[in-house]
XYZ file of N, CA and C in Angstrom:
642
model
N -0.837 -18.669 -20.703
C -0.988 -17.646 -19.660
C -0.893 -18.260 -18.268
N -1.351 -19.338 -18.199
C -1.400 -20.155 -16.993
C 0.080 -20.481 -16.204
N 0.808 -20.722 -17.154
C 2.037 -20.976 -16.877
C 3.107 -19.914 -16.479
N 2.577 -18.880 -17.491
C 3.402 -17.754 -16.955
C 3.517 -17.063 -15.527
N 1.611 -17.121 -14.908
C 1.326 -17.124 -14.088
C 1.804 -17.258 -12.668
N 1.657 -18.727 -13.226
C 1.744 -19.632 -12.207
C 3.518 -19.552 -11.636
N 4.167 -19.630 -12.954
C 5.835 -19.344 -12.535
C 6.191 -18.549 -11.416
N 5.077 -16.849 -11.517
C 5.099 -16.127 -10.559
C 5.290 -16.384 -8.675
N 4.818 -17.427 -8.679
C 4.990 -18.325 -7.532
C 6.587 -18.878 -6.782
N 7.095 -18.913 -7.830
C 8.430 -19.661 -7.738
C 9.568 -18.589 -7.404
N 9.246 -17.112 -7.809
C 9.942 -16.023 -7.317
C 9.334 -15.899 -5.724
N 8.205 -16.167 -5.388
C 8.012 -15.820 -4.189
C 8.566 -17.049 -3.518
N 8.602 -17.943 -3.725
C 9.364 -19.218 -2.926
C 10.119 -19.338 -2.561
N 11.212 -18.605 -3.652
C 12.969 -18.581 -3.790
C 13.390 -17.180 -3.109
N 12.534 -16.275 -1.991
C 13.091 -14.885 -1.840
C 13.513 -13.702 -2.518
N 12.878 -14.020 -3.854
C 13.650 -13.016 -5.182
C 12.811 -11.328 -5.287
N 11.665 -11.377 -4.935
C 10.852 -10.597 -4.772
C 10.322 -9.855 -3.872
N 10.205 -8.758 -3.645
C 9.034 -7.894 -2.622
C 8.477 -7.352 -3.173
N 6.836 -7.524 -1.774
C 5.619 -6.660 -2.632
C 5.620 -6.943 -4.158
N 5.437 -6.056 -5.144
C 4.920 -6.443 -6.301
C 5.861 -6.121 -6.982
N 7.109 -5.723 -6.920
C 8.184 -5.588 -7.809
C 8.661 -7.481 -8.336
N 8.981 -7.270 -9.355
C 9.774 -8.545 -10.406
C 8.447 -8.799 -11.146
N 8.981 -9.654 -13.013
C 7.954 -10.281 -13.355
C 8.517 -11.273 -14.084
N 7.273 -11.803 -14.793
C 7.974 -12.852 -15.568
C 7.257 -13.114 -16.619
N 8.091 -13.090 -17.399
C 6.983 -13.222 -19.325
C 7.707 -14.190 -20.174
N 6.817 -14.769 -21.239
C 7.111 -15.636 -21.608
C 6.365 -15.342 -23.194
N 7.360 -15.729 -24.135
C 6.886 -15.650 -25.697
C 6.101 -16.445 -25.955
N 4.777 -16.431 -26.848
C 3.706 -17.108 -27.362
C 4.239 -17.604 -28.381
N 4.554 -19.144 -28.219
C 5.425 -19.813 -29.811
C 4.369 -19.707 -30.904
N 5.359 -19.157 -31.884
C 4.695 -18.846 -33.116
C 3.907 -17.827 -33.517
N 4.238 -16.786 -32.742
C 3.683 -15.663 -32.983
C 4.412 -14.255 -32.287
N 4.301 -13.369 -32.454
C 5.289 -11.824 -32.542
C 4.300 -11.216 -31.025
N 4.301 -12.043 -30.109
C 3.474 -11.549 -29.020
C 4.084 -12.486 -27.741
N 4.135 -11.896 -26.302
C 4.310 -12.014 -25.110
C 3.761 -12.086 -24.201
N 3.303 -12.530 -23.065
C 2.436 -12.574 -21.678
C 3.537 -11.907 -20.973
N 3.112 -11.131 -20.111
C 3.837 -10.779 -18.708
C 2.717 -10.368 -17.953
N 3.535 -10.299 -16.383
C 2.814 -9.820 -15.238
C 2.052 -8.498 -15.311
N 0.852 -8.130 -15.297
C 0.150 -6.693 -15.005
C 0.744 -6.283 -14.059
N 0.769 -4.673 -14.086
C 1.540 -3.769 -13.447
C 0.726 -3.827 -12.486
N 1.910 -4.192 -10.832
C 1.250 -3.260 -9.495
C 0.486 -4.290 -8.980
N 0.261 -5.385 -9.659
C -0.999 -6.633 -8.863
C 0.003 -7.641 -8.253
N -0.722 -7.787 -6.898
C -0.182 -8.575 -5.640
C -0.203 -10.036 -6.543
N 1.170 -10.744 -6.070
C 1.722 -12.180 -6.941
C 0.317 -12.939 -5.730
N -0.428 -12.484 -5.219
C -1.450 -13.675 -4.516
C -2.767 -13.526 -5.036
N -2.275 -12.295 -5.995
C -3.626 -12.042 -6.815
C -3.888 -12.898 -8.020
N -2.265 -12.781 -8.453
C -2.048 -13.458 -9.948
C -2.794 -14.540 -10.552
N -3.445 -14.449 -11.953
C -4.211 -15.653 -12.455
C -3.796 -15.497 -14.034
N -4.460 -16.547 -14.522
C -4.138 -16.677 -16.279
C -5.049 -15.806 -16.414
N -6.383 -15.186 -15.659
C -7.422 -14.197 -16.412
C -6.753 -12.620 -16.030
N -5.624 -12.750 -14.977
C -5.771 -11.043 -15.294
C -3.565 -10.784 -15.463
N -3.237 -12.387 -16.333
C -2.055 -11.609 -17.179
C -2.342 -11.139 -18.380
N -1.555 -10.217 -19.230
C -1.772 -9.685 -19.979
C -1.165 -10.088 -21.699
N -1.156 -9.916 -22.698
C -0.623 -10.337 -24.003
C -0.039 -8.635 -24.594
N 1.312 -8.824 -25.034
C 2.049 -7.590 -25.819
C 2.505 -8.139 -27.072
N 2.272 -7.325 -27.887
C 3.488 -7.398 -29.259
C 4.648 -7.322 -29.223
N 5.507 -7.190 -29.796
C 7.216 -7.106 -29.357
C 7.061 -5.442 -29.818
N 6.553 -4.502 -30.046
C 6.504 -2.901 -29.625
C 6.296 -2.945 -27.950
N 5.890 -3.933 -27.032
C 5.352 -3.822 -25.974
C 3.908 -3.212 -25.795
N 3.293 -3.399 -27.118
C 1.752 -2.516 -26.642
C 0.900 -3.679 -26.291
N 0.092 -3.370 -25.198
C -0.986 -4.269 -25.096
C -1.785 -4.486 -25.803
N -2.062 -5.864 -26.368
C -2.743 -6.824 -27.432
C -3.899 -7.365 -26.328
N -3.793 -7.748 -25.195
C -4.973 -8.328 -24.260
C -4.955 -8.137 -23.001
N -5.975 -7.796 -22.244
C -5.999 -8.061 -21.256
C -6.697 -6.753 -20.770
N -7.007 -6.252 -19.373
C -7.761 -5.784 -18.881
C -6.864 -4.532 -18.116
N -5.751 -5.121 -17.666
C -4.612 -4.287 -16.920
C -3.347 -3.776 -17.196
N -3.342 -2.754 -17.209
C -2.032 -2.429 -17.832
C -0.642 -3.271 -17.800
N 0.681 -3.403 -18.662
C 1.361 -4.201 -18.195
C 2.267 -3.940 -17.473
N 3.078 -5.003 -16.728
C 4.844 -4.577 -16.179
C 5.228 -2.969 -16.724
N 5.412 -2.921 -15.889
C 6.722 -0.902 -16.105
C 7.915 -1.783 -16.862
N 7.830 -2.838 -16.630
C 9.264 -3.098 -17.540
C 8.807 -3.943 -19.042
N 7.825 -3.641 -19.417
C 7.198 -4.213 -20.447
C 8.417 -4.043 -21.748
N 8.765 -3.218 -21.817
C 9.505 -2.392 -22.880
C 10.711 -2.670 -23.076
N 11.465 -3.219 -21.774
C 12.307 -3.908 -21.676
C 12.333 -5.195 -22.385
N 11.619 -6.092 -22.254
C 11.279 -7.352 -22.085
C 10.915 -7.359 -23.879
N 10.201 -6.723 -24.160
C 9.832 -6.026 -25.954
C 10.964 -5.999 -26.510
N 12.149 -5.691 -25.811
C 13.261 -5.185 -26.676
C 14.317 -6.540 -26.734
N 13.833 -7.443 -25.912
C 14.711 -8.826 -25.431
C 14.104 -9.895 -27.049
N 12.804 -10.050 -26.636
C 12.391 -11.151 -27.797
C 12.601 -10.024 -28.810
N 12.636 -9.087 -29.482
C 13.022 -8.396 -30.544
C 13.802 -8.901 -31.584
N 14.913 -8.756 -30.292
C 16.524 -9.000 -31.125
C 17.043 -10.179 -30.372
N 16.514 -11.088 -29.380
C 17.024 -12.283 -29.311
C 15.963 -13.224 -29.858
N 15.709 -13.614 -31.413
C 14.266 -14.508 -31.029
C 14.851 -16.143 -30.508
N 15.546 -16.554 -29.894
C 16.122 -17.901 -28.984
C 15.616 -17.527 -27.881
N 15.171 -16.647 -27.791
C 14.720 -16.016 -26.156
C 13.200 -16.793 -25.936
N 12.971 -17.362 -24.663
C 11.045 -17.806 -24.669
C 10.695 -17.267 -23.811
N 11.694 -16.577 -22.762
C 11.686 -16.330 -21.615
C 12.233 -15.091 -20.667
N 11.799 -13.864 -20.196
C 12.461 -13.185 -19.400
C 11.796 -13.038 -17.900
N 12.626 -12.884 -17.212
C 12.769 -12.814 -15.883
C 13.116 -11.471 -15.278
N 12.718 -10.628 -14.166
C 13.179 -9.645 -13.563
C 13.083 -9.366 -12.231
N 13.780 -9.413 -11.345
C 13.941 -9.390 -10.141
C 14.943 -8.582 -9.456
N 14.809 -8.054 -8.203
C 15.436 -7.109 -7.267
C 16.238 -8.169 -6.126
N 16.406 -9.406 -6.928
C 16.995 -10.254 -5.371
C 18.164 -10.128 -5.020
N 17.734 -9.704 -3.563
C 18.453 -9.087 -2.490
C 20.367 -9.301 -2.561
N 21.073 -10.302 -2.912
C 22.223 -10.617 -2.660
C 23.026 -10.212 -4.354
N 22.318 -10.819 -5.232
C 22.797 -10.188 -7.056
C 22.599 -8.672 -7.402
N 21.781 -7.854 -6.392
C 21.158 -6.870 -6.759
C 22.078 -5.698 -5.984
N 22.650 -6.192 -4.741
C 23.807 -5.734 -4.454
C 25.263 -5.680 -4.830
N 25.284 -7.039 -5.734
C 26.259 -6.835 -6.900
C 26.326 -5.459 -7.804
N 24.896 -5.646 -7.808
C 24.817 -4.466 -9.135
C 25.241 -3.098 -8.565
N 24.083 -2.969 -7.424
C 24.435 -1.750 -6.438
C 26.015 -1.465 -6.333
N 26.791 -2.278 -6.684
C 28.223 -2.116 -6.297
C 28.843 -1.667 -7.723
N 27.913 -1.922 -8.849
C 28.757 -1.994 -10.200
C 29.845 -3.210 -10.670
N 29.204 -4.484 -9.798
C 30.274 -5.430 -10.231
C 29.957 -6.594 -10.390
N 30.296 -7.363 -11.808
C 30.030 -8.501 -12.131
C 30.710 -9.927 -11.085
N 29.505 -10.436 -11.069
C 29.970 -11.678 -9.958
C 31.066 -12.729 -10.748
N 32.138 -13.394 -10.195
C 33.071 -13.801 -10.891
C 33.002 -15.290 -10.994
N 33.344 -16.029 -11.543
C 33.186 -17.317 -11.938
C 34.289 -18.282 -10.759
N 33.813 -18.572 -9.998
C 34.398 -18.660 -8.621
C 33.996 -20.128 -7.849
N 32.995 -20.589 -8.565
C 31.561 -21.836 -8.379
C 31.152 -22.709 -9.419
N 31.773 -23.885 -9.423
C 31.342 -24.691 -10.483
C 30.119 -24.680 -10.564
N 29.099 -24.280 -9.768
C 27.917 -24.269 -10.016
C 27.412 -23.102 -11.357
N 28.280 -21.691 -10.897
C 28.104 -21.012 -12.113
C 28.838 -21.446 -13.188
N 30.092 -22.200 -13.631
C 30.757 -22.523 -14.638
C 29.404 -23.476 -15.199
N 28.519 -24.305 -14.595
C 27.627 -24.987 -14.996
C 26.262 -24.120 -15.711
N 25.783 -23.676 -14.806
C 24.788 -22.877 -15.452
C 24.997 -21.520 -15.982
N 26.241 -21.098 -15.876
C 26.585 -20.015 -16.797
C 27.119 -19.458 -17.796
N 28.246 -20.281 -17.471
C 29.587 -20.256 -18.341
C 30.581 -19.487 -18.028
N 30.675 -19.223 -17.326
C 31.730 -17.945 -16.666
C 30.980 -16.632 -15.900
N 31.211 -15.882 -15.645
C 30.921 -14.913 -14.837
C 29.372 -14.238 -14.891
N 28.445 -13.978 -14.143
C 27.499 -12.779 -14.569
C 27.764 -11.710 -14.779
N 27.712 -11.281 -15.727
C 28.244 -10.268 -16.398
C 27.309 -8.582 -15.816
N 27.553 -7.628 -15.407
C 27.383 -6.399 -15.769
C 27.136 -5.550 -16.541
N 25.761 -4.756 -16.574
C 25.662 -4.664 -17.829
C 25.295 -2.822 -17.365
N 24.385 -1.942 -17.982
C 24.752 -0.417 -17.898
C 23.544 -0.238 -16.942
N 23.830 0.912 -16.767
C 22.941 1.842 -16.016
C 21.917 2.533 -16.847
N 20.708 2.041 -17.073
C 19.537 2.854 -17.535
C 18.796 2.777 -16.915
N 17.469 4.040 -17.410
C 16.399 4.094 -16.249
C 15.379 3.536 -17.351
N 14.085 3.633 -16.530
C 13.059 2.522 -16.908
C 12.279 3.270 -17.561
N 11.539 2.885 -18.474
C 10.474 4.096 -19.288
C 10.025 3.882 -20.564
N 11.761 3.245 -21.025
C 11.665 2.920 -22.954
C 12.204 1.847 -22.582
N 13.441 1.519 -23.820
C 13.664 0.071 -24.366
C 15.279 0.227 -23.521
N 15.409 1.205 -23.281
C 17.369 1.613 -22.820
C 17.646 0.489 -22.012
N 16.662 -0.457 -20.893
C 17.360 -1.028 -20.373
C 17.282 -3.015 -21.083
N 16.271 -2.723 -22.220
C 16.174 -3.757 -22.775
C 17.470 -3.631 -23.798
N 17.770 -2.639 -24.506
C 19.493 -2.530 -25.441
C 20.150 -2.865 -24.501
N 20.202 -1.892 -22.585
C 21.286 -2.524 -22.037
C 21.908 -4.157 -21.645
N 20.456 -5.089 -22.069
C 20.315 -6.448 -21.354
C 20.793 -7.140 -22.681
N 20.467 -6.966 -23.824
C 20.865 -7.227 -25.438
C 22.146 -7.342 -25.628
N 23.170 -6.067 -25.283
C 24.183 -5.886 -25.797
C 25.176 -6.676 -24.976
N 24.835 -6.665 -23.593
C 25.563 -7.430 -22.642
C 25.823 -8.919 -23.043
N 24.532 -9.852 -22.784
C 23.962 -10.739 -23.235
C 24.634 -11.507 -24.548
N 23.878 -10.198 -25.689
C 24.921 -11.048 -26.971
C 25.993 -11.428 -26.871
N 26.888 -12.661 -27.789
C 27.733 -13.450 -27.204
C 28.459 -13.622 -26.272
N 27.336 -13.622 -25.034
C 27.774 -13.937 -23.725
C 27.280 -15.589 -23.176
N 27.797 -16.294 -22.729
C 26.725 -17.618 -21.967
C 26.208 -17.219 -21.046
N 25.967 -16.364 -20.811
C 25.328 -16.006 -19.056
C 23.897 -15.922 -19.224
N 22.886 -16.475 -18.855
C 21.532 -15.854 -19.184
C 21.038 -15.083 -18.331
N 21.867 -14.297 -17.102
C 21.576 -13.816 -16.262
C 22.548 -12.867 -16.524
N 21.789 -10.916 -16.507
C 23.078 -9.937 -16.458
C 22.196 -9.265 -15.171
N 23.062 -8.198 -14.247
C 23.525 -7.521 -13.409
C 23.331 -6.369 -14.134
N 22.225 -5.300 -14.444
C 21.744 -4.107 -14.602
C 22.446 -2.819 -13.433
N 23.411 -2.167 -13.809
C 23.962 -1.567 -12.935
C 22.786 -0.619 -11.721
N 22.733 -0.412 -10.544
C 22.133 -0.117 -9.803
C 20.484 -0.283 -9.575
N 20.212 -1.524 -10.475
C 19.133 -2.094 -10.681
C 18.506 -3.211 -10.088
N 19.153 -4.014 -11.142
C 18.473 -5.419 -10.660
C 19.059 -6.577 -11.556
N 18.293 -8.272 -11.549
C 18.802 -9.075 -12.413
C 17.626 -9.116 -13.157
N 18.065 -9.321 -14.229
C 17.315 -10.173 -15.584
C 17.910 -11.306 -16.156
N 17.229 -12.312 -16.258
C 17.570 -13.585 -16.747
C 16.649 -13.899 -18.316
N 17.358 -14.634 -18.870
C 16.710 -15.363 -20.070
C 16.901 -16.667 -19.782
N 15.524 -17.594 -21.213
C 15.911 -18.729 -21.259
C 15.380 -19.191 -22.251
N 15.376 -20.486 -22.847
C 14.478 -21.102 -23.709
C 12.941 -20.699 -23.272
N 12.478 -20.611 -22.391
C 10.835 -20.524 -22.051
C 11.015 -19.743 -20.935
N 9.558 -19.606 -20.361
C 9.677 -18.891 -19.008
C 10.385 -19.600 -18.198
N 10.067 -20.660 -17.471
C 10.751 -22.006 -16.334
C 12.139 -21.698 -16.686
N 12.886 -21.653 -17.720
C 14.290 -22.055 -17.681
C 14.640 -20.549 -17.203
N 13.820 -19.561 -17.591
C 14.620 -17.874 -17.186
C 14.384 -17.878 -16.100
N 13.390 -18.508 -15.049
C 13.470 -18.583 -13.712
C 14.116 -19.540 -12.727
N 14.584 -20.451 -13.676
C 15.859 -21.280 -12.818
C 16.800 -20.107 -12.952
N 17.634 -20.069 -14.077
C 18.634 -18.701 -13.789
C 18.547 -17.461 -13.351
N 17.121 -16.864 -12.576
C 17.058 -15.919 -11.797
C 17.088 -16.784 -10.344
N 16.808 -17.963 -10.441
C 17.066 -18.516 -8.939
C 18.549 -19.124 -8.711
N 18.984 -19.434 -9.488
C 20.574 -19.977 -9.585
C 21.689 -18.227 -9.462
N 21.306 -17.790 -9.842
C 22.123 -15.828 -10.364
C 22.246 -15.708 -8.950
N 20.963 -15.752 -7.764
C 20.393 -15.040 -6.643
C 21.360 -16.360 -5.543
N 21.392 -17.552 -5.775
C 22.170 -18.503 -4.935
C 23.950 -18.469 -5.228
N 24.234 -18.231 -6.048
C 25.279 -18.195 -6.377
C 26.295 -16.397 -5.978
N 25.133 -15.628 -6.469
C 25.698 -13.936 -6.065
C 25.447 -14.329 -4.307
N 24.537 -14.959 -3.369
C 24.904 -14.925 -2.152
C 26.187 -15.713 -1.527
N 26.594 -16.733 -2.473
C 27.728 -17.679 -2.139
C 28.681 -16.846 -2.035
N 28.969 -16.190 -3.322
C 30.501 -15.696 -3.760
C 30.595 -14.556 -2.826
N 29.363 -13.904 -2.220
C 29.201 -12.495 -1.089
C 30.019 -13.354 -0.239
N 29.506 -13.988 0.729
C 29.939 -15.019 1.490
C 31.474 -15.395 1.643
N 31.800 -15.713 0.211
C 33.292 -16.000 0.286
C 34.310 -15.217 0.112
N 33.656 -13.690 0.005
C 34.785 -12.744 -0.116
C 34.460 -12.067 1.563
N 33.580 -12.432 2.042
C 34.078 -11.549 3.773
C 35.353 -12.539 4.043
N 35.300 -14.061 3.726
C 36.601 -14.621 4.305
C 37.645 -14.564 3.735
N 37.546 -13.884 2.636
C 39.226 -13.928 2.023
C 38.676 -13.740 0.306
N 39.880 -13.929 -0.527
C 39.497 -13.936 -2.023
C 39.533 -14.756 -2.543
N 38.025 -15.120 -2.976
C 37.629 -16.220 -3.750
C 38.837 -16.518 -4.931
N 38.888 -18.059 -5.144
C 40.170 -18.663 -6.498
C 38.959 -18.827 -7.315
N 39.715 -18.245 -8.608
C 39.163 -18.383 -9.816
C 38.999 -20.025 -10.607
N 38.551 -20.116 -11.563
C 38.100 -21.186 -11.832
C 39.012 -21.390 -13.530
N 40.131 -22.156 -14.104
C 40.802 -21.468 -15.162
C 39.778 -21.627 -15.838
N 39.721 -20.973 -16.922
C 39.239 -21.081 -18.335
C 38.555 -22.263 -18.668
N 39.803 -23.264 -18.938
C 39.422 -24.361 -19.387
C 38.411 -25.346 -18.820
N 38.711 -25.093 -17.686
C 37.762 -25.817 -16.661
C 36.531 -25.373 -16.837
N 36.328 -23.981 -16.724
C 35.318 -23.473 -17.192
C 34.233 -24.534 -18.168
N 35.111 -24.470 -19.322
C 34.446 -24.809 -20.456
C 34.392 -26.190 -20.512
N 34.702 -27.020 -19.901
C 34.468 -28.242 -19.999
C 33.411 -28.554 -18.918
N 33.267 -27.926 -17.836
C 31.978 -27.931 -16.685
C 30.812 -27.785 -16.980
N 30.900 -26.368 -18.259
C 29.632 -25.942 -18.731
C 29.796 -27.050 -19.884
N 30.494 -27.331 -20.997
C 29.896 -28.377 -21.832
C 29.407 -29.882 -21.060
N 29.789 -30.180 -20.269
C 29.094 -31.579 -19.399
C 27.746 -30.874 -18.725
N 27.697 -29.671 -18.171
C 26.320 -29.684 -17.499
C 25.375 -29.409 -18.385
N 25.933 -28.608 -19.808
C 24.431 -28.231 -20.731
C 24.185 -29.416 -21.766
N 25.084 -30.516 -21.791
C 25.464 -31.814 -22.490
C 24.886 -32.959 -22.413
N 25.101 -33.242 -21.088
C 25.483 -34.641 -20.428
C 24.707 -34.672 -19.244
N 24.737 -34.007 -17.978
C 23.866 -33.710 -17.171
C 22.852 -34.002 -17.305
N 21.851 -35.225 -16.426
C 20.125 -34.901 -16.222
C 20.148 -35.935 -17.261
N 18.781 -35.628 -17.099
C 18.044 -37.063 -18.241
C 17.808 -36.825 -19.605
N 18.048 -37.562 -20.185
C 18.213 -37.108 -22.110
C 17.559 -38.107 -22.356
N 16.227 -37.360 -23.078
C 15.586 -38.513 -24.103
C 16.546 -38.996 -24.913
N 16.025 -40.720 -25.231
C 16.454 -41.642 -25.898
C 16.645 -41.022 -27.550
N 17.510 -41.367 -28.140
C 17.847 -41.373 -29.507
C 17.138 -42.732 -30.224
């Protein structure tokens, strides 16, 4: 719980958030249950005593405060992805205008060929309530590399192995959708081929960074 918490911090650091909109939850290894943010409580409030524990129905199992409005969402992610440890949700300002536009950001940035694999993808227009926008984040998602989709007139959601890794790719989604903004007032961004693609992302998810010893 502490961790999940505490992650909460790192959206306010990176500009991804206002007021109390975005959260961030994280799967309890080894068991059919989730932490996320309580609904409506200020991120300066946030502690391990008042996040909350869900089942993958999204019903509250612990805690004192009701959960995320997007609980149900997030229920419907570890469901049917169990590789998932991690979801992320945020309104940040520059990806979120992607969405507002209906358009997937294009693979334009070796930085996204690295942490993405090609493009952030676009995914549907649902409203919030049930699981509609957790199928919409699923269907996109499945065999996609992107752990970050573009919720049409919404927002981003990211996945990852754990919480930390779904909040690097809500902070990488949010640096990268402001780049490519950027490079289309001056003209039209060049694509990145294919291949290149795939050899950028196999060296950065590969080779890249420090690898314990064999």
């Amino acid at each position: 719980m502490a961790t999940v918490a505490g992650l909460h911090a790192e959206l306010v650091r990176y500009n991804l958030v206002a007021w109390t909109a975005g959260n961030v939850s994280g799967r309890i290894p080894g068991e059919d249950l989730f932490v996320i943010k309580p609904s409506g409580v200020s991120y300066d409030e946030l502690s391990a005593a008042n996040m909350v524990v869900c089942d993958l129905d999204g019903d509250l199992v612990q805690g004192a405060h009701a959960p995320s409005s997007d609980t149900a969402a997030h229920a419907y992610v570890y469901r049917n992805m169990p590789d998932v440890g991690g979801v992320v949700h945020t309104h940040s300002t520059y990806a979120t205008a992607w969405a507002a536009r209906g358009e997937a950001i294009p693979c334009v940035l070796t930085a996204m060929a690295d942490e993405f694999g090609g493009e952030i993808p676009l995914g549907p227009f649902a409203l919030i309530g049930d699981d509609s926008i957790g199928r919409g984040i699923v269907e996109t998602l499945k065999g996609h590399r992107s752990k970050a989709v573009l919720m049409r007139n919404h927002g981003v959601f990211s996945i990852g192995k754990d919480p930390r890794a779904a909040v690097k790719a809500a902070v990488m989604c949010e640096d990268v959708a402001r780049t490519v903004h950027v490079a289309r007032q001056l003209g039209e961004p060049l694509p990145i081929p294919q291949d290149d693609i795939d050899r950028l992302y196999d060296r950065y998810q590969n080779v890249y960074g420090q690898r314990s010893p064999r």
